[in-house]
């Protein structure tokens, strides 16, 4: 098998779209030409043709106060109406919006008409709780239909949602609730994961004790896990008692295109997560445009499945807003890929006849490890397009995905984007672009990117540099919640009027872009962004820790893995008799403080950390060690013998 793959790689560097696929493709070459001829006109056309505006806009882009962009600013629309009511009004009410599959095997298919009713009820409930335009609602839910309903209900009344991934700890939830000053939290008693109920409401209770702002008035609770929960009758309401009995009549008001839609926290280079702010009209335009063209959506016949959790940006743009704005039928799955058996995903593909699958390289690599017999026990012949997101997909995984999952001839699109960009920025267009495994390829029509050196000069050819976005785009972040200065510093200070993405990239001789990973202290573990600084400050918060350094080390399955080097306090040293127990305790501590996704793969207890004369930790050397390489140049260290000592301790 491996031989075959290597052979395929050498022989075929590019895959032409099949004539049959190209003939029916949604995307056409002319999109590039139109966008090149008149970029703003192109986006205005997309906004008009893909969305329904209550009040049409006359202005496309206002960039008079960079980096604060306004798109379609004098237009008005309701985002939820665009995702729901207008499809029902167009006679599509009976189309299935969501085929939901619970982890234990229960399922529900929900039509656009039903979803619209449910969102109206939830909107009435939230209004009944006093939630108004601009108020923040935190959502901490498993992957159940109510997660989608909650997001759309918040959007419908012009409020702002902040979805917090259900795997985050009470501390992480508390700091997000405080930062956004949320007035309502929507959660569930619990959800299913790996065959068990994991509690959510108890985490919310704990978070609300920790939250210092005291802003939360109500907690709305979906019954899902049937686990015991404590109840505060002054604050807590059951979804099935309040939403289910609320009126399904709700007149949606139109809001400005720049009305904030959501805040989503993501890791940056400092310890404190940033609340990335997105607004309505531009965001929805680019989410819908890319969803339709990159995934070749034929809404009347496709069954689309994006495996991302709604707690991440991929879930926002490609589970909720893009697909629903386009009237797609999609699968939503609650659980883990291997529960109750390792073929669960492929069983779901077969059951619903999934035609478009969008997932992450880390998932593909773990399926590769298990072997093709697992997917091949199911009928995957309905699949006609595959997508990848979250980290670079290595050519071997790309080829395996196309051959083993896709049957050998269907397009695989590798999509590069970020929480900040809101929607896909770099990707092939299926049916148009010749595909090249391992490269995200080209900017989507209407998007302008460049690769620059540290001084802002354009880098020609194969030389690597920093990926930048050179023109404002409709779904760009509008800022960091409550911190306009940090917004400017993080993304705009380096290159002035160009957006600095934080990724390294190079362009090959065909002009295709290859992503080279983060150039800052952000790690990418299983497609999730984690900050070295955030994990370091969590480690240092433990009473045993004197100092900590964290690096992202290359990992075959997860892309990168968190590896920590910790110096214990001398005063505590006698308490710690067993080094490996201490390492376990610290790993657990990070999981409790931040969430299980941040748990270090390894914690090494060491006596010293490699530092420069000015006291800066040289993480590069620790990464060499964590990746089992010869340690690189140590001449700039204050004490060059330190690495020898650390190496001896680690081994
Ligand atoms: C990385 C996820 C290579 C990149 C949508 C980016 C990728 C970060 C790709 C954003 C890709 C995402 N190829 N790298 N196709 N897609 N990345 O905010 O480093 O969770 O900066 O958004 O993931 O992660 P985020």
PDB file of N, CA, C and O and ligand atoms in Angstrom, residues 266 313-314 388-393 414-420 440 501-503 515 517-518 524 527-529, ligand 1:
ATOM      1  N   UNK A 266     -10.444  32.350  20.882  1.00  0.00           N
ATOM      2  CA  UNK A 266      -9.408  31.506  20.311  1.00  0.00           C
ATOM      3  C   UNK A 266      -8.076  31.840  20.962  1.00  0.00           C
ATOM      4  O   UNK A 266      -7.909  32.922  21.517  1.00  0.00           O
ATOM      5  N   UNK A 313     -14.741  27.505  15.025  1.00  0.00           N
ATOM      6  CA  UNK A 313     -15.201  28.342  13.904  1.00  0.00           C
ATOM      7  C   UNK A 313     -15.718  27.473  12.751  1.00  0.00           C
ATOM      8  O   UNK A 313     -16.667  27.845  12.069  1.00  0.00           O
ATOM      9  N   UNK A 314     -15.127  26.306  12.540  1.00  0.00           N
ATOM     10  CA  UNK A 314     -15.583  25.467  11.432  1.00  0.00           C
ATOM     11  C   UNK A 314     -17.049  25.081  11.647  1.00  0.00           C
ATOM     12  O   UNK A 314     -17.840  25.050  10.696  1.00  0.00           O
ATOM     13  N   UNK A 388     -10.918  19.127   3.663  1.00  0.00           N
ATOM     14  CA  UNK A 388     -10.002  19.030   4.800  1.00  0.00           C
ATOM     15  C   UNK A 388      -9.745  20.421   5.351  1.00  0.00           C
ATOM     16  O   UNK A 388      -9.657  21.389   4.598  1.00  0.00           O
ATOM     17  N   UNK A 389      -9.597  20.516   6.651  1.00  0.00           N
ATOM     18  CA  UNK A 389      -9.342  21.810   7.291  1.00  0.00           C
ATOM     19  C   UNK A 389      -8.645  21.648   8.636  1.00  0.00           C
ATOM     20  O   UNK A 389      -8.810  20.633   9.298  1.00  0.00           O
ATOM     21  N   UNK A 390      -7.918  22.649   9.037  1.00  0.00           N
ATOM     22  CA  UNK A 390      -7.415  22.733  10.402  1.00  0.00           C
ATOM     23  C   UNK A 390      -5.911  22.712  10.514  1.00  0.00           C
ATOM     24  O   UNK A 390      -5.342  23.260  11.440  1.00  0.00           O
ATOM     25  N   UNK A 391      -5.257  22.062   9.599  1.00  0.00           N
ATOM     26  CA  UNK A 391      -3.789  21.989   9.603  1.00  0.00           C
ATOM     27  C   UNK A 391      -3.386  21.485   8.226  1.00  0.00           C
ATOM     28  O   UNK A 391      -4.222  20.996   7.464  1.00  0.00           O
ATOM     29  N   UNK A 392      -2.096  21.572   7.922  1.00  0.00           N
ATOM     30  CA  UNK A 392      -1.677  21.068   6.616  1.00  0.00           C
ATOM     31  C   UNK A 392      -2.006  19.574   6.506  1.00  0.00           C
ATOM     32  O   UNK A 392      -1.825  18.836   7.472  1.00  0.00           O
ATOM     33  N   UNK A 393      -2.511  19.154   5.365  1.00  0.00           N
ATOM     34  CA  UNK A 393      -2.739  17.725   5.158  1.00  0.00           C
ATOM     35  C   UNK A 393      -1.556  17.188   4.362  1.00  0.00           C
ATOM     36  O   UNK A 393      -1.256  17.666   3.270  1.00  0.00           O
ATOM     37  N   UNK A 414      -8.476  21.060   0.082  1.00  0.00           N
ATOM     38  CA  UNK A 414      -7.796  21.424   1.330  1.00  0.00           C
ATOM     39  C   UNK A 414      -8.047  22.916   1.526  1.00  0.00           C
ATOM     40  O   UNK A 414      -7.659  23.732   0.693  1.00  0.00           O
ATOM     41  N   UNK A 415      -8.713  23.268   2.632  1.00  0.00           N
ATOM     42  CA  UNK A 415      -9.160  24.648   2.819  1.00  0.00           C
ATOM     43  C   UNK A 415      -8.392  25.323   3.944  1.00  0.00           C
ATOM     44  O   UNK A 415      -8.404  24.857   5.072  1.00  0.00           O
ATOM     45  N   UNK A 416      -7.722  26.415   3.631  1.00  0.00           N
ATOM     46  CA  UNK A 416      -7.013  27.172   4.677  1.00  0.00           C
ATOM     47  C   UNK A 416      -7.832  28.380   5.092  1.00  0.00           C
ATOM     48  O   UNK A 416      -8.292  29.156   4.244  1.00  0.00           O
ATOM     49  N   UNK A 417      -8.000  28.528   6.369  1.00  0.00           N
ATOM     50  CA  UNK A 417      -8.630  29.736   6.925  1.00  0.00           C
ATOM     51  C   UNK A 417      -8.457  29.720   8.423  1.00  0.00           C
ATOM     52  O   UNK A 417      -7.756  28.858   8.948  1.00  0.00           O
ATOM     53  N   UNK A 418      -9.070  30.678   9.118  1.00  0.00           N
ATOM     54  CA  UNK A 418      -8.866  30.832  10.561  1.00  0.00           C
ATOM     55  C   UNK A 418     -10.138  31.353  11.219  1.00  0.00           C
ATOM     56  O   UNK A 418     -11.010  31.906  10.538  1.00  0.00           O
ATOM     57  N   UNK A 419     -10.179  31.229  12.545  1.00  0.00           N
ATOM     58  CA  UNK A 419     -11.272  31.833  13.309  1.00  0.00           C
ATOM     59  C   UNK A 419     -11.426  33.303  12.876  1.00  0.00           C
ATOM     60  O   UNK A 419     -12.531  33.804  12.682  1.00  0.00           O
ATOM     61  N   UNK A 420     -10.292  33.966  12.714  1.00  0.00           N
ATOM     62  CA  UNK A 420     -10.306  35.386  12.378  1.00  0.00           C
ATOM     63  C   UNK A 420     -10.828  35.666  10.977  1.00  0.00           C
ATOM     64  O   UNK A 420     -11.424  36.719  10.731  1.00  0.00           O
ATOM     65  N   UNK A 440      -2.684  23.878  -0.191  1.00  0.00           N
ATOM     66  CA  UNK A 440      -4.039  24.446  -0.109  1.00  0.00           C
ATOM     67  C   UNK A 440      -4.380  25.202  -1.404  1.00  0.00           C
ATOM     68  O   UNK A 440      -5.518  25.568  -1.635  1.00  0.00           O
ATOM     69  N   UNK A 501      -1.372  36.786   9.178  1.00  0.00           N
ATOM     70  CA  UNK A 501      -2.150  35.619   9.586  1.00  0.00           C
ATOM     71  C   UNK A 501      -1.476  34.796  10.680  1.00  0.00           C
ATOM     72  O   UNK A 501      -2.134  34.010  11.350  1.00  0.00           O
ATOM     73  N   UNK A 502      -0.146  34.917  10.840  1.00  0.00           N
ATOM     74  CA  UNK A 502       0.548  34.098  11.835  1.00  0.00           C
ATOM     75  C   UNK A 502       1.015  32.760  11.279  1.00  0.00           C
ATOM     76  O   UNK A 502       1.554  31.939  12.008  1.00  0.00           O
ATOM     77  N   UNK A 503       0.819  32.532   9.979  1.00  0.00           N
ATOM     78  CA  UNK A 503       1.242  31.277   9.347  1.00  0.00           C
ATOM     79  C   UNK A 503       2.393  31.536   8.380  1.00  0.00           C
ATOM     80  O   UNK A 503       2.419  32.557   7.694  1.00  0.00           O
ATOM     81  N   UNK A 515       1.126  25.693   3.005  1.00  0.00           N
ATOM     82  CA  UNK A 515       1.171  26.241   4.359  1.00  0.00           C
ATOM     83  C   UNK A 515       2.253  25.530   5.153  1.00  0.00           C
ATOM     84  O   UNK A 515       2.373  24.304   5.085  1.00  0.00           O
ATOM     85  N   UNK A 517       2.785  26.040   8.640  1.00  0.00           N
ATOM     86  CA  UNK A 517       2.565  26.021  10.096  1.00  0.00           C
ATOM     87  C   UNK A 517       2.702  27.413  10.701  1.00  0.00           C
ATOM     88  O   UNK A 517       3.099  28.368  10.036  1.00  0.00           O
ATOM     89  N   UNK A 518       2.410  27.509  11.983  1.00  0.00           N
ATOM     90  CA  UNK A 518       2.400  28.794  12.673  1.00  0.00           C
ATOM     91  C   UNK A 518       3.820  29.317  12.856  1.00  0.00           C
ATOM     92  O   UNK A 518       4.752  28.546  13.084  1.00  0.00           O
ATOM     93  N   UNK A 524      -0.859  23.700  17.125  1.00  0.00           N
ATOM     94  CA  UNK A 524      -2.028  23.157  16.452  1.00  0.00           C
ATOM     95  C   UNK A 524      -2.086  21.660  16.781  1.00  0.00           C
ATOM     96  O   UNK A 524      -1.344  20.867  16.238  1.00  0.00           O
ATOM     97  N   UNK A 527      -5.851  19.891  15.046  1.00  0.00           N
ATOM     98  CA  UNK A 527      -6.619  20.958  14.423  1.00  0.00           C
ATOM     99  C   UNK A 527      -7.157  21.983  15.404  1.00  0.00           C
ATOM    100  O   UNK A 527      -7.868  22.895  15.030  1.00  0.00           O
ATOM    101  N   UNK A 528      -6.805  21.867  16.677  1.00  0.00           N
ATOM    102  CA  UNK A 528      -7.241  22.858  17.660  1.00  0.00           C
ATOM    103  C   UNK A 528      -6.095  23.783  18.005  1.00  0.00           C
ATOM    104  O   UNK A 528      -4.966  23.349  18.208  1.00  0.00           O
ATOM    105  N   UNK A 529      -6.410  25.046  18.102  1.00  0.00           N
ATOM    106  CA  UNK A 529      -5.380  26.030  18.410  1.00  0.00           C
ATOM    107  C   UNK A 529      -5.156  26.121  19.904  1.00  0.00           C
ATOM    108  O   UNK A 529      -6.083  26.322  20.663  1.00  0.00           O
TER     109      UNK A 529
HETATM  110  C1  LIG B   1      -4.148  26.222  10.647  1.00  0.00           C
HETATM  111  C2  LIG B   1      -9.597  26.699  11.723  1.00  0.00           C
HETATM  112  C3  LIG B   1      -2.730  24.392   6.880  1.00  0.00           C
HETATM  113  C4  LIG B   1      -3.370  27.503  10.415  1.00  0.00           C
HETATM  114  C5  LIG B   1     -10.419  26.918  10.448  1.00  0.00           C
HETATM  115  C6  LIG B   1      -4.329  28.579  10.884  1.00  0.00           C
HETATM  116  C7  LIG B   1      -4.297  25.221   8.357  1.00  0.00           C
HETATM  117  C8  LIG B   1      -5.017  27.899  12.043  1.00  0.00           C
HETATM  118  C9  LIG B   1      -5.336  24.866   7.466  1.00  0.00           C
HETATM  119  C10 LIG B   1      -6.393  28.443  12.291  1.00  0.00           C
HETATM  120  C11 LIG B   1      -4.982  24.225   6.236  1.00  0.00           C
HETATM  121  C12 LIG B   1      -6.191  25.819   9.223  1.00  0.00           C
HETATM  122  N1  LIG B   1      -3.676  24.011   5.991  1.00  0.00           N
HETATM  123  N2  LIG B   1      -2.999  24.981   8.050  1.00  0.00           N
HETATM  124  N3  LIG B   1      -5.896  23.826   5.348  1.00  0.00           N
HETATM  125  N4  LIG B   1      -6.496  25.253   8.034  1.00  0.00           N
HETATM  126  N5  LIG B   1      -4.866  25.785   9.435  1.00  0.00           N
HETATM  127  O1  LIG B   1      -8.623  29.469  14.044  1.00  0.00           O
HETATM  128  O2  LIG B   1      -2.203  27.490  11.204  1.00  0.00           O
HETATM  129  O3  LIG B   1      -8.966  27.045  14.651  1.00  0.00           O
HETATM  130  O4  LIG B   1      -3.680  29.765  11.276  1.00  0.00           O
HETATM  131  O5  LIG B   1      -9.388  27.915  12.352  1.00  0.00           O
HETATM  132  O6  LIG B   1      -5.078  26.519  11.681  1.00  0.00           O
HETATM  133  O7  LIG B   1      -7.066  27.678  13.270  1.00  0.00           O
HETATM  134  P1  LIG B   1      -8.545  28.035  13.663  1.00  0.00           P
END
